Coordinates of C-alpha atoms and ligand atoms in Angstrom, one line a residue:
Chain A
X1228 CA 28.3 -29.2 -12.8
X1229 CA 27.5 -32.0 -15.2
X1230 CA 26.7 -35.5 -14.1
X1231 CA 27.0 -38.7 -16.0
X1232 CA 23.6 -40.4 -16.2
X1233 CA 24.2 -42.9 -18.9
X1234 CA 27.6 -44.5 -19.6
X1235 CA 28.9 -47.7 -21.3
X1236 CA 29.4 -50.5 -18.8
X1237 CA 33.1 -51.2 -18.1
X1238 CA 32.6 -54.9 -18.8
X1239 CA 32.0 -53.9 -22.5
X1240 CA 35.1 -53.2 -24.6
X1241 CA 35.3 -50.2 -27.0
X1242 CA 34.7 -52.5 -30.1
X1243 CA 31.8 -51.3 -32.2
X1244 CA 28.9 -53.9 -32.1
X1245 CA 28.2 -55.4 -35.6
X1246 CA 24.5 -56.1 -34.9
X1247 CA 21.8 -54.9 -37.2
X1248 CA 20.0 -51.7 -36.2
X1249 CA 17.3 -52.4 -33.7
X1250 CA 18.6 -55.9 -32.9
X1251 CA 18.0 -56.8 -29.2
X1252 CA 21.4 -58.6 -29.0
X1253 CA 22.9 -55.2 -28.2
X1254 CA 20.5 -54.5 -25.3
X1255 CA 21.2 -57.9 -23.7
X1256 CA 25.0 -57.4 -24.1
X1257 CA 24.6 -54.2 -22.1
X1258 CA 22.5 -55.9 -19.4
X1259 CA 25.0 -58.7 -19.0
X1260 CA 27.8 -56.2 -18.8
X1261 CA 26.0 -54.0 -16.2
X1262 CA 25.3 -57.1 -14.0
X1263 CA 29.1 -58.0 -14.2
X1264 CA 30.0 -54.4 -13.3
X1265 CA 27.5 -54.2 -10.4
X1266 CA 28.7 -57.5 -8.9
X1267 CA 32.4 -56.4 -9.4
X1268 CA 33.2 -59.8 -11.0
X1269 CA 34.8 -58.8 -14.4
X1270 CA 38.3 -59.8 -13.3
X1271 CA 37.2 -63.3 -12.6
X1272 CA 34.6 -63.8 -15.2
X1273 CA 35.1 -66.1 -18.2
X1274 CA 32.4 -65.8 -21.0
X1275 CA 31.7 -68.3 -23.7
X1276 CA 30.4 -67.1 -27.1
X1277 CA 28.3 -69.3 -29.3
X1278 CA 28.0 -69.8 -33.0
X1279 CA 25.3 -67.4 -34.2
X1280 CA 25.0 -63.7 -34.6
X1281 CA 26.6 -63.2 -31.2
X1282 CA 29.7 -65.2 -32.2
X1283 CA 31.8 -62.1 -31.9
X1284 CA 30.7 -61.5 -28.3
X1285 CA 34.3 -62.4 -27.5
X1286 CA 35.3 -59.1 -28.8
X1287 CA 32.6 -57.2 -26.9
X1288 CA 32.9 -58.4 -23.4
X1289 CA 36.0 -57.2 -21.6
X1290 CA 36.4 -60.3 -19.5
X1291 CA 38.3 -63.3 -20.7
X1292 CA 36.4 -65.0 -23.5
X1293 CA 36.2 -68.3 -25.3
X1294 CA 34.5 -69.0 -28.6
X1295 CA 32.8 -72.4 -28.6
X1296 CA 31.6 -74.7 -31.5
X1297 CA 28.0 -74.6 -32.4
X1298 CA 25.8 -75.7 -29.5
X1299 CA 28.6 -76.9 -27.3
X1300 CA 29.1 -73.8 -25.1
X1301 CA 27.5 -75.5 -22.0
X1302 CA 30.1 -78.4 -22.3
X1303 CA 32.9 -75.9 -22.7
X1304 CA 31.5 -74.0 -19.7
X1305 CA 31.4 -77.2 -17.7
X1306 CA 35.1 -77.8 -18.4
X1307 CA 36.0 -74.2 -17.5
X1308 CA 34.0 -74.3 -14.3
X1309 CA 35.4 -77.6 -13.2
X1310 CA 38.9 -76.3 -13.8
X1311 CA 38.3 -72.9 -12.3
X1312 CA 35.5 -73.2 -9.6
X1313 CA 36.3 -69.8 -8.2
X1314 CA 35.7 -68.1 -11.5
X1315 CA 32.3 -66.9 -12.8
X1316 CA 31.4 -68.7 -16.0
X1317 CA 28.7 -67.7 -18.4
X1318 CA 27.5 -68.7 -21.9
X1319 CA 25.6 -66.5 -24.3
X1320 CA 23.7 -68.6 -26.9
X1321 CA 21.0 -68.3 -29.5
X1322 CA 18.0 -70.6 -30.0
X1323 CA 19.6 -72.6 -32.9
X1324 CA 22.7 -73.0 -30.8
X1325 CA 21.1 -73.9 -27.5
X1326 CA 17.7 -75.4 -28.4
X1327 CA 18.6 -77.4 -31.6
X1328 CA 22.2 -78.5 -32.2
X1329 CA 23.2 -78.1 -28.6
X1330 CA 20.0 -79.3 -26.9
X1331 CA 21.7 -82.4 -25.5
X1332 CA 24.4 -80.3 -23.9
X1333 CA 21.8 -77.8 -22.6
X1334 CA 19.7 -80.4 -20.9
X1335 CA 22.6 -82.4 -19.6
X1336 CA 24.4 -79.4 -18.1
X1337 CA 21.2 -78.3 -16.5
X1338 CA 20.6 -81.8 -15.1
X1339 CA 24.1 -81.8 -13.6
X1340 CA 23.3 -78.5 -12.0
X1341 CA 26.6 -77.0 -13.1
X1342 CA 27.1 -73.8 -11.2
X1343 CA 27.1 -71.6 -14.3
X1344 CA 25.0 -68.9 -15.9
X1345 CA 23.4 -69.2 -19.3
X1346 CA 21.9 -66.2 -21.2
X1347 CA 19.6 -67.7 -23.9
X1348 CA 18.6 -65.4 -26.8
X1349 CA 15.4 -66.7 -28.2
X1350 CA 14.6 -64.8 -31.4
X1351 CA 12.7 -67.7 -33.0
X1352 CA 15.0 -67.8 -36.0
X1353 CA 18.5 -68.6 -37.2
X1354 CA 19.8 -65.0 -37.5
X1355 CA 23.3 -65.5 -38.6
X1356 CA 22.7 -67.9 -41.5
X1357 CA 20.0 -65.6 -43.0
X1358 CA 16.7 -66.5 -41.4
X1359 CA 16.0 -70.2 -41.3
X1360 CA 13.4 -71.9 -39.1
X1361 CA 14.6 -72.5 -35.5
X1362 CA 13.3 -75.0 -33.0
X1363 CA 11.6 -72.0 -31.4
X1364 CA 10.0 -70.6 -34.5
X1365 CA 6.3 -70.1 -34.0
X1366 CA 3.6 -72.2 -35.7
X1367 CA 2.9 -70.6 -39.0
X1368 CA 6.0 -68.5 -38.9
X1369 CA 7.4 -67.8 -42.4
X1370 CA 11.2 -68.3 -42.6
X1371 CA 13.6 -69.2 -45.4
X1372 CA 13.1 -72.9 -44.7
X1373 CA 9.4 -72.7 -43.8
X1374 CA 8.3 -70.5 -46.7
X1375 CA 4.7 -71.6 -46.3
X1376 CA 4.8 -71.0 -42.6
X1377 CA 5.9 -73.6 -39.9
X1378 CA 3.7 -76.6 -40.3
X1379 CA 3.5 -78.6 -37.1
X1380 CA 2.5 -81.7 -39.2
X1381 CA 5.9 -81.8 -40.8
X1382 CA 8.0 -79.4 -38.9
X1383 CA 6.9 -80.0 -35.3
X1384 CA 6.1 -77.6 -32.5
X1385 CA 8.2 -74.9 -30.8
X1386 CA 10.4 -76.0 -27.9
X1387 CA 9.8 -74.0 -24.7
X1388 CA 13.2 -74.2 -23.0
X1389 CA 12.3 -72.8 -19.6
X1390 CA 9.3 -75.2 -19.2
X1391 CA 11.5 -78.1 -20.5
X1392 CA 14.3 -77.5 -18.0
X1393 CA 11.8 -76.9 -15.2
X1394 CA 11.1 -80.7 -15.3
X1395 CA 14.6 -81.3 -14.0
X1396 CA 15.5 -81.4 -10.4
X1397 CA 18.9 -79.6 -10.5
X1398 CA 18.4 -76.1 -12.0
X1399 CA 18.4 -73.3 -9.4
X1400 CA 16.9 -70.6 -11.4
X1401 CA 15.0 -70.4 -14.7
X1402 CA 13.3 -67.2 -15.9
X1403 CA 11.9 -66.0 -19.2
X1404 CA 12.1 -62.2 -19.8
X1405 CA 12.0 -59.9 -22.8
X1406 CA 13.5 -56.5 -23.7
X1407 CA 10.8 -54.9 -25.9
X1408 CA 10.0 -52.0 -23.6
X1409 CA 11.6 -50.1 -20.7
X1410 CA 9.7 -52.0 -18.0
X1411 CA 10.6 -55.3 -19.5
X1412 CA 14.3 -54.3 -19.9
X1413 CA 14.4 -53.4 -16.2
X1414 CA 13.0 -56.8 -15.3
X1415 CA 15.4 -58.6 -17.6
X1416 CA 18.2 -56.7 -15.9
X1417 CA 17.1 -57.9 -12.5
X1418 CA 16.8 -61.5 -13.7
X1419 CA 20.2 -61.5 -15.4
X1420 CA 21.9 -60.0 -12.4
X1421 CA 20.3 -62.6 -10.2
X1422 CA 21.5 -65.4 -12.5
X1423 CA 25.1 -64.1 -11.9
X1424 CA 24.5 -63.5 -8.2
X1425 CA 23.4 -67.1 -7.8
X1426 CA 26.6 -68.4 -9.3
X1427 CA 28.7 -66.1 -7.0
X1428 CA 26.8 -67.6 -4.1
X1429 CA 27.3 -71.2 -5.4
X1430 CA 23.5 -71.8 -5.9
X1431 CA 23.9 -73.7 -9.1
X1432 CA 22.6 -73.6 -12.6
X1433 CA 20.8 -70.5 -13.7
X1434 CA 19.4 -69.8 -17.2
X1435 CA 17.7 -66.6 -18.4
X1436 CA 15.7 -66.9 -21.6
X1437 CA 15.4 -63.5 -23.3
X1438 CA 12.6 -63.4 -25.8
X1439 CA 14.3 -61.3 -28.5
X1440 CA 13.8 -59.8 -31.9
X1441 CA 15.5 -60.2 -35.2
X1442 CA 14.1 -57.3 -37.3
X1443 CA 16.3 -58.2 -40.3
X1444 CA 15.1 -61.8 -40.7
X1445 CA 11.6 -61.2 -39.4
X1446 CA 11.4 -58.6 -42.2
X1447 CA 10.1 -55.9 -40.0
X1448 CA 11.2 -52.4 -38.7
X1449 CA 12.8 -52.6 -35.3
X1450 CA 9.6 -51.0 -33.8
X1451 CA 7.3 -53.5 -35.5
X1452 CA 9.5 -56.3 -34.3
X1453 CA 9.2 -55.2 -30.7
X1454 CA 5.4 -55.1 -31.1
X1455 CA 5.5 -58.6 -32.7
X1456 CA 7.1 -59.9 -29.5
X1457 CA 4.0 -58.8 -27.6
X1458 CA 1.5 -60.0 -30.1
X1459 CA 3.0 -63.3 -31.2
X1460 CA 6.0 -64.4 -29.2
X1461 CA 4.8 -63.9 -25.7
X1462 CA 1.6 -66.0 -26.1
X1463 CA 3.9 -69.0 -27.0
X1464 CA 6.6 -67.9 -24.5
X1465 CA 5.0 -66.6 -21.4
X1466 CA 7.2 -64.4 -19.2
X1467 CA 7.9 -65.4 -15.7
X1468 CA 10.0 -67.4 -13.2
X1469 CA 9.9 -71.1 -14.0
X1470 CA 12.3 -72.2 -11.2
X1471 CA 13.6 -70.3 -8.2
X1472 CA 14.8 -73.0 -5.9
X1473 CA 15.5 -70.9 -2.8
X1474 CA 12.0 -69.5 -2.9
X1475 CA 10.3 -72.8 -3.7
X1476 CA 9.1 -71.7 -7.1
X1477 CA 8.5 -74.4 -9.8
X1478 CA 10.2 -77.3 -8.1
X1479 CA 10.3 -80.5 -10.2
X1480 CA 9.7 -82.9 -7.4
X1481 CA 6.1 -83.9 -6.9
X1482 CA 4.6 -84.4 -3.5
X1483 CA 4.8 -88.1 -2.4
Chain B
X829 CA 63.7 -94.8 -10.2
X830 CA 60.3 -96.2 -9.3
X831 CA 59.6 -99.9 -9.0
X832 CA 57.9 -101.9 -11.7
X833 CA 54.2 -102.6 -11.3
X834 CA 52.0 -105.0 -13.3
X835 CA 49.4 -103.0 -15.2
X836 CA 46.9 -103.1 -18.0
X837 CA 47.7 -100.9 -20.9
X838 CA 44.6 -98.8 -20.4
X839 CA 45.3 -98.3 -16.7
X840 CA 48.9 -97.3 -17.5
X841 CA 47.6 -94.5 -19.7
X842 CA 45.3 -93.3 -16.9
X843 CA 48.0 -93.4 -14.2
X844 CA 50.6 -91.8 -16.4
X845 CA 48.2 -89.0 -17.3
X846 CA 47.7 -88.3 -13.6
X847 CA 51.5 -88.4 -13.0
X848 CA 51.8 -85.9 -15.9
X849 CA 49.7 -83.5 -14.0
X850 CA 46.3 -84.1 -15.7
X851 CA 43.5 -83.5 -13.3
X852 CA 40.6 -83.4 -15.6
X853 CA 39.2 -86.4 -17.5
X854 CA 36.0 -86.5 -19.6
X855 CA 34.7 -89.5 -21.4
X856 CA 31.8 -91.5 -22.6
X857 CA 31.7 -95.3 -22.3
X858 CA 32.8 -97.4 -25.2
X859 CA 34.7 -100.7 -25.6
X860 CA 37.7 -101.3 -25.6
X861 CA 38.9 -98.3 -23.6
X862 CA 36.6 -98.5 -20.5
X863 CA 39.4 -99.2 -18.1
X864 CA 40.8 -95.7 -18.6
X865 CA 37.5 -94.2 -17.5
X866 CA 37.0 -96.7 -14.7
X867 CA 40.5 -95.9 -13.3
X868 CA 39.9 -92.2 -13.5
X869 CA 36.6 -92.4 -11.8
X870 CA 38.2 -94.1 -8.8
X871 CA 41.3 -92.0 -8.7
X872 CA 40.3 -88.4 -9.6
X873 CA 38.0 -87.7 -6.7
X874 CA 40.7 -88.8 -4.3
X875 CA 43.3 -86.3 -5.6
X876 CA 41.0 -83.3 -6.1
X877 CA 40.6 -83.9 -9.8
X878 CA 37.6 -84.1 -12.1
X879 CA 36.2 -87.3 -13.5
X880 CA 33.0 -86.6 -15.5
X881 CA 31.1 -89.1 -17.6
X882 CA 29.9 -86.7 -20.3
X883 CA 26.6 -87.0 -22.2
X884 CA 28.4 -87.8 -25.4
X885 CA 31.9 -87.9 -26.9
X886 CA 31.0 -84.5 -28.4
X887 CA 30.4 -83.0 -25.0
X888 CA 33.5 -84.7 -23.6
X889 CA 35.9 -83.2 -26.1
X890 CA 34.3 -79.8 -25.6
X891 CA 34.8 -80.1 -21.9
X892 CA 38.5 -80.8 -22.7
X893 CA 38.4 -77.7 -24.8
X894 CA 37.1 -75.7 -21.8
X895 CA 39.7 -77.0 -19.4
X896 CA 42.5 -76.6 -22.0
X897 CA 41.4 -72.9 -22.5
X898 CA 42.1 -72.3 -18.8
X899 CA 45.7 -73.6 -19.4
X900 CA 45.4 -76.9 -17.5
X901 CA 46.0 -80.4 -18.7
X902 CA 42.9 -82.3 -19.8
X903 CA 42.2 -85.5 -21.6
X904 CA 39.5 -87.7 -23.0
X905 CA 39.6 -91.3 -24.2
X906 CA 37.4 -93.2 -26.6
X907 CA 37.4 -95.7 -29.4
X908 CA 36.9 -95.3 -33.1
X909 CA 33.2 -94.4 -33.4
X910 CA 33.5 -92.0 -30.5
X911 CA 36.7 -90.5 -31.9
X912 CA 34.7 -89.7 -35.1
X913 CA 32.3 -87.7 -33.0
X914 CA 35.2 -85.8 -31.4
X915 CA 36.6 -84.6 -34.7
X916 CA 34.8 -81.3 -34.8
X917 CA 36.1 -80.5 -31.3
X918 CA 39.6 -81.6 -32.1
X919 CA 39.5 -79.3 -35.1
X920 CA 38.4 -76.4 -32.9
X921 CA 41.3 -77.2 -30.5
X922 CA 43.7 -77.1 -33.4
X923 CA 42.2 -73.9 -34.7
X924 CA 42.4 -72.2 -31.2
X925 CA 45.9 -73.7 -30.6
X926 CA 44.9 -75.6 -27.6
X927 CA 46.9 -78.5 -26.1
X928 CA 45.1 -81.6 -24.9
X929 CA 45.2 -85.4 -25.0
X930 CA 42.8 -87.7 -27.0
X931 CA 43.3 -91.4 -26.5
X932 CA 42.0 -93.6 -29.2
X933 CA 41.9 -97.3 -28.4
X934 CA 41.0 -98.3 -31.9
X935 CA 38.4 -100.9 -32.9
X936 CA 37.4 -102.2 -36.3
X937 CA 35.1 -100.2 -38.6
X938 CA 33.6 -98.6 -40.5
X939 CA 30.2 -97.9 -38.9
X940 CA 29.7 -99.7 -35.7
X941 CA 32.2 -102.2 -36.9
X942 CA 33.4 -104.5 -34.2
X943 CA 35.0 -104.3 -30.8
X944 CA 38.2 -106.2 -31.6
X945 CA 41.6 -104.5 -32.2
X946 CA 42.3 -102.5 -35.3
X947 CA 44.5 -99.8 -36.7
X948 CA 41.9 -98.6 -39.2
X949 CA 41.9 -95.0 -37.8
X950 CA 45.4 -94.4 -39.2
X951 CA 44.2 -92.0 -41.9
X952 CA 41.8 -90.3 -39.5
X953 CA 44.5 -89.7 -37.0
X954 CA 47.4 -88.8 -39.3
X955 CA 45.5 -86.6 -41.8
X956 CA 44.1 -84.3 -39.1
X957 CA 41.0 -85.7 -37.4
X958 CA 38.4 -83.0 -38.3
X959 CA 37.6 -80.3 -40.8
X960 CA 40.3 -77.9 -42.0
X961 CA 44.0 -77.9 -42.6
X962 CA 45.7 -79.2 -39.4
X963 CA 47.6 -82.0 -37.8
X964 CA 47.6 -83.5 -34.3
X965 CA 50.6 -85.3 -32.8
X966 CA 50.0 -89.0 -33.1
X967 CA 51.9 -91.4 -30.9
X968 CA 51.6 -95.2 -31.2
X969 CA 52.6 -97.2 -28.2
X970 CA 53.8 -100.8 -28.7
X971 CA 54.1 -101.9 -25.0
X972 CA 52.4 -101.1 -21.8
X973 CA 55.5 -99.2 -20.8
X974 CA 55.1 -97.0 -23.9
X975 CA 51.4 -96.6 -23.1
X976 CA 52.6 -94.8 -19.9
X977 CA 55.7 -93.0 -21.4
X978 CA 54.0 -91.8 -24.5
X979 CA 51.0 -90.4 -22.5
X980 CA 53.5 -88.2 -20.7
X981 CA 55.3 -87.4 -23.9
X982 CA 52.0 -86.5 -25.6
X983 CA 51.1 -84.0 -22.9
X984 CA 54.5 -82.4 -23.0
X985 CA 54.6 -82.1 -26.8
X986 CA 51.0 -80.8 -26.9
X987 CA 51.9 -78.1 -24.4
X988 CA 55.1 -77.2 -26.2
X989 CA 53.6 -76.8 -29.6
X990 CA 50.1 -75.8 -28.4
X991 CA 48.2 -78.5 -30.3
X992 CA 46.1 -81.6 -29.5
X993 CA 47.9 -84.9 -29.3
X994 CA 46.4 -88.3 -30.0
X995 CA 47.6 -91.6 -28.4
X996 CA 46.7 -94.2 -31.0
X997 CA 46.5 -97.6 -29.4
X998 CA 44.3 -100.6 -30.1
X999 CA 42.2 -103.0 -28.1
X1000 CA 45.1 -105.5 -27.6
X1001 CA 47.4 -102.9 -26.3
X1002 CA 44.7 -101.6 -24.0
X1003 CA 44.0 -105.0 -22.4
X1004 CA 47.6 -106.3 -22.3
X1005 CA 49.2 -106.6 -18.9
X1006 CA 52.9 -106.0 -18.5
X1007 CA 55.3 -104.6 -15.9
X1008 CA 55.6 -100.9 -16.1
X1009 CA 58.0 -98.4 -14.5
X1010 CA 55.7 -95.5 -13.9
X1011 CA 57.0 -92.0 -14.7
X1012 CA 57.9 -89.5 -12.0
X1013 CA 55.1 -87.1 -11.1
X1014 CA 55.8 -83.7 -12.6
X1015 CA 54.9 -80.0 -12.5
X1016 CA 53.7 -78.5 -15.7
X1017 CA 56.0 -75.7 -16.7
X1018 CA 54.8 -74.6 -20.1
X1019 CA 54.0 -71.0 -20.6
X1020 CA 50.2 -70.5 -20.6
X1021 CA 50.0 -66.8 -20.5
X1022 CA 47.4 -67.1 -23.3
X1023 CA 44.9 -68.9 -21.1
X1024 CA 41.6 -67.6 -19.9
X1025 CA 41.9 -67.5 -16.1
X1026 CA 40.2 -64.2 -15.5
X1027 CA 41.8 -60.8 -16.2
X1028 CA 42.0 -59.9 -12.5
X1029 CA 41.6 -56.4 -14.0
X1030 CA 45.4 -56.6 -14.6
X1031 CA 45.6 -57.2 -18.3
X1032 CA 43.5 -57.0 -21.5
X1033 CA 41.2 -59.9 -22.0
X1034 CA 42.5 -63.2 -23.4
X1035 CA 40.4 -64.8 -26.1
X1036 CA 40.4 -68.5 -27.1
X1037 CA 39.1 -68.5 -30.6
X1038 CA 39.3 -70.2 -34.0
X1039 CA 37.3 -67.7 -36.0
X1040 CA 39.1 -65.4 -38.5
X1041 CA 36.7 -63.7 -40.8
X1042 CA 39.4 -61.9 -42.7
X1043 CA 40.8 -64.4 -45.3
X1044 CA 44.3 -62.8 -45.1
X1045 CA 44.3 -63.3 -41.3
X1046 CA 43.1 -66.9 -41.6
X1047 CA 45.7 -67.7 -44.2
X1048 CA 48.4 -66.2 -42.0
X1049 CA 47.2 -68.4 -39.1
X1050 CA 47.3 -71.5 -41.2
X1051 CA 50.7 -70.8 -42.6
X1052 CA 52.1 -70.0 -39.1
X1053 CA 50.7 -73.3 -37.8
X1054 CA 52.3 -75.3 -40.6
X1055 CA 55.6 -73.6 -39.9
X1056 CA 55.3 -75.1 -36.4
X1057 CA 54.3 -78.4 -38.0
X1058 CA 57.5 -78.3 -40.1
X1059 CA 59.6 -77.7 -37.0
X1060 CA 57.9 -80.7 -35.3
X1061 CA 58.6 -82.9 -38.4
X1062 CA 62.3 -81.9 -38.1
X1063 CA 62.7 -82.3 -34.3
X1064 CA 60.1 -84.7 -32.9
X1065 CA 60.0 -87.8 -35.1
X1066 CA 60.4 -91.0 -33.0
X1067 CA 61.1 -94.4 -34.3
X1068 CA 62.9 -97.6 -33.3
X1069 CA 65.1 -99.7 -35.6
X1070 CA 65.4 -103.4 -35.1
X1071 CA 68.0 -105.6 -36.9
X1072 CA 68.4 -103.0 -39.6
X1073 CA 72.2 -103.0 -39.9
X1074 CA 72.4 -105.5 -42.8
X1075 CA 68.7 -105.7 -43.6
X1076 CA 67.6 -106.3 -47.2
X1077 CA 63.9 -106.2 -46.3
X1078 CA 62.5 -103.5 -44.0
X1079 CA 59.3 -104.3 -42.2
X1080 CA 57.4 -101.1 -41.1
X1081 CA 54.9 -101.6 -38.3
X1082 CA 53.7 -99.9 -35.1
X1083 CA 51.6 -100.9 -32.1
X1084 CA 50.5 -104.5 -31.7
X1085 CA 51.6 -105.5 -35.2
X1086 CA 55.1 -104.4 -34.5
X1087 CA 55.3 -106.9 -31.7
X1088 CA 54.1 -109.7 -33.9
X1089 CA 56.5 -108.6 -36.6
X1090 CA 59.4 -108.7 -34.2
X1091 CA 58.8 -112.4 -33.5
X1092 CA 58.5 -113.0 -37.2
X1093 CA 61.7 -111.2 -37.9
X1094 CA 63.6 -113.2 -35.3
X1095 CA 62.3 -116.4 -36.9
X1096 CA 63.2 -115.2 -40.4
X1097 CA 66.7 -114.4 -39.3
X1098 CA 67.1 -118.0 -38.0
X1099 CA 66.1 -119.0 -41.6
X1100 CA 68.8 -116.7 -43.0
X1101 CA 66.6 -113.9 -44.3
X1102 CA 68.1 -110.5 -43.8
X1103 CA 65.1 -108.6 -42.5
X1104 CA 64.8 -105.8 -40.0
X1105 CA 62.2 -103.3 -38.9
X1106 CA 61.6 -99.6 -38.6
X1107 CA 58.9 -99.1 -36.0
X1108 CA 57.4 -95.6 -36.1
X1109 CA 56.6 -94.4 -32.6
X1110 CA 55.2 -91.1 -33.9
X1111 CA 52.8 -91.6 -36.8
X1112 CA 52.6 -87.9 -37.2
X1113 CA 55.2 -86.7 -37.6
X1114 CA 56.0 -89.8 -39.7
X1115 CA 59.7 -90.8 -39.6
X1116 CA 60.1 -90.1 -43.3
X1117 CA 63.9 -89.4 -43.2
X1118 CA 64.6 -92.7 -41.5
X1119 CA 62.6 -94.6 -44.2
X1120 CA 64.2 -92.7 -47.0
X1121 CA 67.7 -93.5 -45.7
X1122 CA 66.7 -97.1 -45.4
X1123 CA 65.5 -97.1 -49.0
X1124 CA 69.1 -96.7 -50.1
X1125 CA 70.1 -99.9 -48.3
X1126 CA 67.1 -102.4 -48.6
X1127 CA 65.5 -104.1 -51.5
X1128 CA 62.0 -103.8 -50.4
X1129 CA 59.6 -102.7 -47.6
X1130 CA 56.8 -104.5 -46.0
X1131 CA 54.0 -102.7 -44.2
X1132 CA 52.4 -104.8 -41.5
X1133 CA 49.2 -103.2 -40.2
X1134 CA 45.6 -103.8 -39.2
X1135 CA 43.9 -102.0 -42.0
X1136 CA 43.7 -102.2 -45.8
X1137 CA 47.1 -100.5 -46.3
X1138 CA 46.8 -97.0 -45.0
X1139 CA 50.4 -96.6 -43.7
X1140 CA 51.6 -98.4 -46.9
X1141 CA 50.8 -95.2 -48.7
X1142 CA 52.9 -93.1 -46.3
X1143 CA 55.8 -95.4 -46.7
X1144 CA 55.6 -95.1 -50.5
X1145 CA 55.5 -91.3 -50.2
X1146 CA 58.4 -91.3 -47.7
X1147 CA 60.7 -93.4 -49.8
X1148 CA 59.6 -91.6 -52.9
X1149 CA 58.6 -94.9 -54.5
X1150 CA 62.2 -96.0 -54.8
X1151 CA 61.5 -99.5 -53.7
X1152 CA 58.4 -101.8 -53.7
X1153 CA 56.3 -101.7 -50.6
X1154 CA 54.4 -104.9 -49.8
X1155 CA 51.5 -105.3 -47.4
X1156 CA 50.8 -107.8 -44.7
X1157 CA 47.4 -107.0 -43.3
X1158 CA 44.5 -108.4 -41.3
X1159 CA 41.3 -106.3 -40.7
X1160 CA 38.0 -106.4 -39.0
X1161 CA 39.5 -107.2 -35.6
X1162 CA 41.9 -110.0 -36.8
X1163 CA 45.6 -109.9 -35.9
X1164 CA 48.1 -111.7 -38.2
X1165 CA 50.1 -114.5 -36.5
X1166 CA 53.9 -114.4 -36.6
X1167 CA 53.7 -117.2 -39.2
X1168 CA 51.5 -115.0 -41.5
X1169 CA 54.0 -112.2 -41.2
X1170 CA 56.9 -114.6 -41.8
X1171 CA 55.2 -115.8 -45.0
X1172 CA 54.9 -112.2 -46.2
X1173 CA 58.6 -111.7 -45.4
X1174 CA 59.5 -114.8 -47.4
X1175 CA 57.3 -113.6 -50.2
X1176 CA 59.2 -110.3 -50.2
X1177 CA 62.5 -112.2 -50.2
X1178 CA 61.7 -114.0 -53.4
Ligands
LIG2082 C1 28.3 -77.4 -37.0 C2 27.7 -76.2 -37.6 N1 26.5 -76.2 -38.2 C3 26.0 -75.1 -38.8 C4 26.6 -73.9 -38.7 C5 26.0 -72.7 -39.4 N2 25.4 -71.8 -38.4 C6 26.0 -70.7 -38.0 S1 25.1 -69.8 -37.0 C7 23.8 -70.8 -37.1 C8 22.5 -70.6 -36.4 C9 22.5 -69.6 -35.4 O1 21.2 -69.4 -34.9 P1 20.9 -69.0 -33.4 O2 21.7 -69.9 -32.5 O3 19.5 -68.9 -33.3 O4 21.6 -67.6 -33.3 P2 21.2 -66.1 -33.9 O5 22.1 -66.0 -35.1 O6 19.8 -66.2 -34.2 O7 21.5 -65.2 -32.8 C10 24.1 -71.9 -37.9 C11 23.2 -73.0 -38.3 C12 27.9 -73.9 -38.0 N3 28.6 -72.8 -37.9 N4 28.4 -75.0 -37.5
LIG2083 S1 20.4 -61.0 -38.2 FE1 18.8 -60.7 -36.6 S2 19.8 -61.5 -34.7 FE2 21.4 -61.2 -36.2 S3 22.2 -59.2 -35.8 FE3 20.7 -58.9 -37.4 S4 18.8 -58.5 -36.3 FE4 20.2 -59.3 -34.8
LIG2084 MG1 18.2 -67.3 -33.1

């Protein structure tokens, strides 16, 4: 007798993903879909796709989907959640989308503690537009618009979203994960599932930052890109839980 | 029939929206529309609705986009500089075929401009406020009663044709107090089977989207939308005629200036001048046919508006330049007096 040990999650459609070979967007899509399957929430989930490489996520997730304008997914999600509080609402956004053009929406939505889930793909680059500098690009990182390497004198320093949002009172759960090896993928899965579970339980704003790769615009093989995450991304973006309200981790309030 | 109540224009908009079944309001403070938000912030929590002061006008319109995606009625209100910020979101709503109400209580511009009444967003509203090829419904109230009635009408038309609607008022209309007969509360009956409400595992997923990477598909979507627009131009034009039976001069004016013009016309008639008015109530669709018909009867037109002659161009187009179209204008927050309009009428009568 044969046994299925590896299958496509039901919360993904049959559409063929358009991502470049070795791009981590595909892995994270799978983890999100698995979490939705395991929690049995597909029928009441509404996802919001960003502007970025994952713009077509609306074709890939089998739940109801909305495509938002660049950076505004958290505002759209706010509208959806206020209209449909019983539904599960998530956004899936890149670093240009969430940490640059949409930073105001990101911070404000987190500060309101909207009971939504955000999956944040930090690949330190604008993938879709062909590899420009992102707010999360590393110091010295060569991109199309930082051809001499990101110079902090003129181009500033990377924005660490989890640390930034951890200064706010409202967020329930903030964790940074990565998907560059099997162990890290397992951890990422746990975090993503918890971020959805929190919403089901009404615990409030959850954001998972996934340190990701863009082999195409980093100019690396997929394997090299995964190694580059370890060597260069993680020192700037340390993995870990930045806020877990129910377990008293990373609370913004100082002792009186 | 309900009793008349004395209300400010801005409050009439808010109350009428609630009666029209709108339970979600998003806005960002700006003069001279603050009473809409203030009214909503008091009322919405008491009726299980949402009032949310958004972080910006951009966020507010995208919250409207979110609610509209779920098939429910939502609105935002602002004034000119804030409306400029909403334009991207309005374009996305048009591209995704989403209904919703945007109230623009106009003030003078460009830039920060001033806070006094203006009609200088006429082009912005009627040409499609945002990038791309599209229109929004534009309704221009001229009394507090119409502030209420056209709010309801705007929601209904937006649902019917799946597109955003803009109520284009001005600071004076917003602040003016008049007795209003409020509309009856109503259930929203439009078909919203396209909305994202969760598949309940009973249907294929719905997608609210404005992205079409295949040019042929995008072309088709645009053409389909403009066929709808054509139907709207044929069926939904609203205007009012005043003393037009024997008129030789046709004043064209909407909103606050239509009220001033009315007084000027009454005075001109006393002085033996045959003048009347066509008051567009919908600015898009623009009542082109009514104007073209009038062109066969009158000698000239006079556009009275609070901008440098934006509607004047539409009148010229509508009447196919068959008659001269004069302009009586004040800008920057100024409103012409009835005497000023009367002088322009006399000028046109020479
Ligand atoms: C208002 C607006 N500005 C700019 C763009 C062009 N644009 C499309 S995707 C993108 C950047 C996306 O980068 P990111 O969010 O990091 O996503 P990634 O592609 O890396 O996954 C930009 C600038 C746009 N579509 N809209
Ligand atoms: S450009 Fe980069 S982020 Fe976009 S699909 Fe390709 S590898 Fe992934
Ligand atoms: Mg990116």
